[in-house]
Amino acid sequence: MSEPKTPTPSPAGDTYKGWVFKWTNYIKGYQRRWFVLSNGLLSYYRTQAEMGHTCRGTINLATATITVDDACNFVISNGGTQTYHLKASCEVERQRWITALELAKAKAARMQAESDDSGDDFPPTSAPTVPGQGGASQNSEVQSALRTLGSKVEDLSTCNDLISKHGTALQRSLSELDSLRLTGEAGDKIRQVTERATLFRITSNAMINACRDFLALAQAHSKRWQKALQAERDQRVRLEETLEQLAKQHNHLERAFRGAAQANATADNKSTAGSRKGEASDEDDDNEFFDAMEEAPEFITVPADPQFHKRSSSNISGFNSEICPDDQSLNDEPLAMNQESPSQELVPLKKRRTRIPDKPNYSLNLWSIMKNCIGKELSKIPMPVNFNEPISMLQRLSEDLEYHELLDKAAKCHNSLEQLCYVAAFSVSSYSTTVYRTGKPFNPLLGETYELDRLRESGYRSLCEQVSHHPPAAAHHVISDRGWTLRQEITVASKFRGKYLSIMPLGTIHAIFEKGEHHYTWKKVTTTVHNIIVGKLWIDQSGEIDVVNHTTGDRCHLKFAPYSYFSRDVARKVTGVVMDKTGKAHYVLSGTWDEKMEFSRVMQSSRGGENGTEGKQKTVYQTLKAREVWRRNPLPDGAETMYYFTALALTLNETEEGVSPTDSRRRPDQRLMEDGRWDEANAEKQRLEEKQRSVRREREREAASQRTSSQSEEAVDEDSDLSLKSAHHDNYEARWFSKCEDQITGEQVHLYKGGYWETKDRGNWEDCPDIF
C-alpha cells in the first residue's frame, strides 16, 4: 500500500509523499497512486516517474474538508467537483496522512490570510542609515524571524486542536465498548483502558489549556516584542557610531599628547640630533605604546626618548650599571644545579612521571547537589569526587613553586627594586596553573601533610601541613639552598552564589632572601569560577596585590583586571608599578596572569590629563624597552584528558618511599580517584570524613574534661589566673608547625619548628597520627 521508507509526517514538515489507494470507478475499484503533499497542495500521479511531466489531479487544502469514513478510509473534498476517496494500508498509516493533511491545511489557510492582508502585521519601520544597507537587511531578518515564530505558534495551536478532537473520539469509542457490558477478564481490561484514557484526557486538557494560554500571551505581546527588538537594534547602531567617534577622538588625543611630550623632551635636551631621532622614532609609537585598563586607568606608559639610551650609567641614579650585566646573567644562566655543590651533578636524578590515568567521562547533575548549598561555606559542603581533581589543597599550594626560578634569579639581584620585580612576577605566576583547572582540590584532613623534596633537582624542600579544620588552614614552608625562604599560611573562604563561586584566600605570603636580608610579603587575589550551573566553567582572577619589602620600604602595586565583555583590552591583564619608599616609580610591569609578564625601566614620569568624571590624573611613564621576566610553560601533551595538569602537577601525587604516613600521597580516596575508580573513591571519602569527625568529637570531650578540671582548681585557688578557664578550649596542636605571632604582620600564624626532614632521614614516624 505505502512504501516502507515513507517518512513519518511531523507537524513542522512541509512535504509528505507516499503510496495511497484511490477510488477510481466501480469497475476498477481502488487503484494505487503516488500522492505528494507540498505547500498546501495535494497532488497525485500514477507512478513516481510521472512527477516530472504529468499530474493527474490537485486539491488546494486551504478550502478543502477532510473526513474519516472508517479505520482505513478517508475523504478529501474542496466542496466542488474534486473529491478524493482514499484508503490507507492500515489505521496507523491513515492517521499519519490525516495528521499531515490537517497541519498542511492550517498552514495553507494562514498563508492565504497573510496574502490577503500582507503588510498589516509587520508595517515598515524606519531604520538608521548604515553602510551597505545593513539596517534594511537586519529589519528584514527580524521580520522573517517573527513570521517563523508566528508560524510555529500556529502549528502548536493546530496540534492542540488535533489532540482535543482525537482524544474526544477515543473517549467516545471506549464508552461504546464499556456499554457492551462485557463480563470477566475482558470487562476488567476495558475498564482499565477506560481509566487510562480518562487520565490521558485530563492531562491533554491541561496541556491544551496551557498551550492556549501561551498562544494568547504570545499573540498579545508579539508586536510589543517586535517594537522592543527594533528599539534595541536602533540603540546598538547609535552606540556603535558613538564608540567609533570616541575612538577617533581618543586616537587624536594620544597623538597630540605624544607630540607635546616629544617636543618638551627635545626642548629640555636642546639637542638637534636628538630631536631628529625623536621624530624618526615616532613612526614606531603605535607598536610600542600601550594603555592601562579602560575601566580605571591609573597610568600610561610611553617609549622613553632615545636620549636616555645614550646617557651614561652614572646619570641614571647610579643604577643602570648594576642592572645591565646582572640582567644578562640572570636571563642566560640555566640555574639547573647549585654551583656550590658540583659533586651533585654526578648523581643521576630521579625520573618523574609524565602521565596519569585519563579522566573518566562520568556525567553528574550539578544542580541537584548545588541547589541546597547556596550561601554555605564550600569547605562544609559534602562533595562527591566528580567535582574534584586528584590532588589535595596542600599539593595545590606546592604548585606555587612551578616557577621557583624567579626566586632563584631574585636571590642573585644586587638591587632591591629589580629583585622586587622578580618577586612580583612570582606572585603572578602562581595563577597560571588555574586557567583551565576547574576541578576542586581535596580538602586536607586535619594533620595531613605533604612534602615536595626537589633539593637535588631544583635546590629546595617544601613542607605543607593542615593545621586547622574549621576554618580550614594550611601552613607551608619552603627552604632553598639558593638563598631564599618562602612561607605562608592560607585560609580559604569561599561562597557559592548560584551562578558563580568566589574563593577568597586569606593569609600572608612571606619571601625572605639571605642576601641583604630582604623580607617581602603579599596576599592572594580573589578567584571566581563562573557558569557553575549552566554553560562552560571558566575561571577569572581579580583584585589588587601589594608586594612590600619590609627591609627597604619598596612596594609593588599589582592590579588584576576582572573580565569585562565591553573591554577592548586583553583578557586576564595584570599591570603594576614598582616604587621606592618615597613613592617614586622605577619599574612598570605589564602582562597577563596566564601567559607572561614584562617589566620596563621608568626614565621619567609626569601627570597627564583628567580621567573622566572622577577628576583623577593619570601618570605618564616614559620607559625603556620592555623585557620579559616570566612566561608560562606549555602544558604537556594530552593535558585535556589529565585534568589540565602541568608537568609539575603530574608528579605531585606520584608515590614515593620514605614519606610521612600522613602525606597526601597515601590518602586512599585521592589515589582511587586518580586511578579512575570514582565510586570506590566516594565511599572511601565518606569513611575518612566520618573518621575525622569521630576524632574531633573525642578531642572535644578531652578538652571539655580538662576545662572542668581547670575550673575546679580555680575554685580552690581564687587568686589563680582567669585565663586558665579557656587554656584547653582546643587542645589540637600541629605536628611540625607551632602557633605564634608574626613579627612583621602581627597575625597569629603557624611557623615551621623544624624536625621533619631529620625525622625522615631517621625513618622514625612513630609520633605521626593515624589519619587515613
Short mmCIF file of N, CA, C and O in Angstrom, two decimals, residues 373 375-381 472 492-496 504:
data_model
loop_
_atom_site.label_atom_id
_atom_site.label_comp_id
_atom_site.label_asym_id
_atom_site.label_seq_id
_atom_site.Cartn_x
_atom_site.Cartn_y
_atom_site.Cartn_z
N CYS A 373 23.13 24.18 48.53
CA CYS A 373 24.40 24.65 49.08
C CYS A 373 24.59 26.15 48.95
O CYS A 373 25.64 26.66 49.31
N GLY A 375 24.96 29.84 49.64
CA GLY A 375 25.23 30.61 50.84
C GLY A 375 26.08 29.90 51.87
O GLY A 375 26.42 30.48 52.89
N LYS A 376 26.46 28.64 51.63
CA LYS A 376 27.25 27.89 52.60
C LYS A 376 28.73 27.98 52.28
O LYS A 376 29.13 28.27 51.16
N GLU A 377 29.56 27.71 53.29
CA GLU A 377 30.99 27.61 53.08
C GLU A 377 31.29 26.38 52.23
O GLU A 377 30.75 25.30 52.48
N LEU A 378 32.13 26.54 51.22
CA LEU A 378 32.45 25.41 50.34
C LEU A 378 33.09 24.27 51.11
O LEU A 378 32.86 23.11 50.82
N SER A 379 33.88 24.60 52.15
CA SER A 379 34.57 23.55 52.90
C SER A 379 33.61 22.73 53.74
O SER A 379 33.97 21.67 54.24
N LYS A 380 32.36 23.19 53.93
CA LYS A 380 31.39 22.46 54.73
C LYS A 380 30.36 21.72 53.89
O LYS A 380 29.39 21.21 54.40
N ILE A 381 30.56 21.68 52.58
CA ILE A 381 29.63 21.02 51.68
C ILE A 381 30.17 19.64 51.32
O ILE A 381 31.29 19.53 50.84
N PRO A 472 39.37 25.90 57.63
CA PRO A 472 40.50 25.15 57.07
C PRO A 472 41.70 26.06 56.84
O PRO A 472 41.58 27.11 56.22
N VAL A 492 41.16 29.45 53.33
CA VAL A 492 40.32 29.68 52.16
C VAL A 492 38.89 29.93 52.61
O VAL A 492 38.28 29.08 53.26
N ALA A 493 38.37 31.10 52.28
CA ALA A 493 36.95 31.42 52.48
C ALA A 493 36.28 31.40 51.12
O ALA A 493 36.77 32.01 50.17
N SER A 494 35.17 30.68 51.01
CA SER A 494 34.52 30.53 49.71
C SER A 494 33.01 30.57 49.90
O SER A 494 32.49 30.12 50.91
N LYS A 495 32.36 31.12 48.90
CA LYS A 495 30.91 31.23 48.91
C LYS A 495 30.36 30.85 47.55
O LYS A 495 30.89 31.25 46.52
N PHE A 496 29.28 30.04 47.58
CA PHE A 496 28.59 29.68 46.35
C PHE A 496 27.36 30.57 46.21
O PHE A 496 26.50 30.59 47.09
N MET A 504 38.16 33.19 48.29
CA MET A 504 38.97 34.29 48.82
C MET A 504 40.07 33.73 49.73
O MET A 504 39.78 33.37 50.88
#
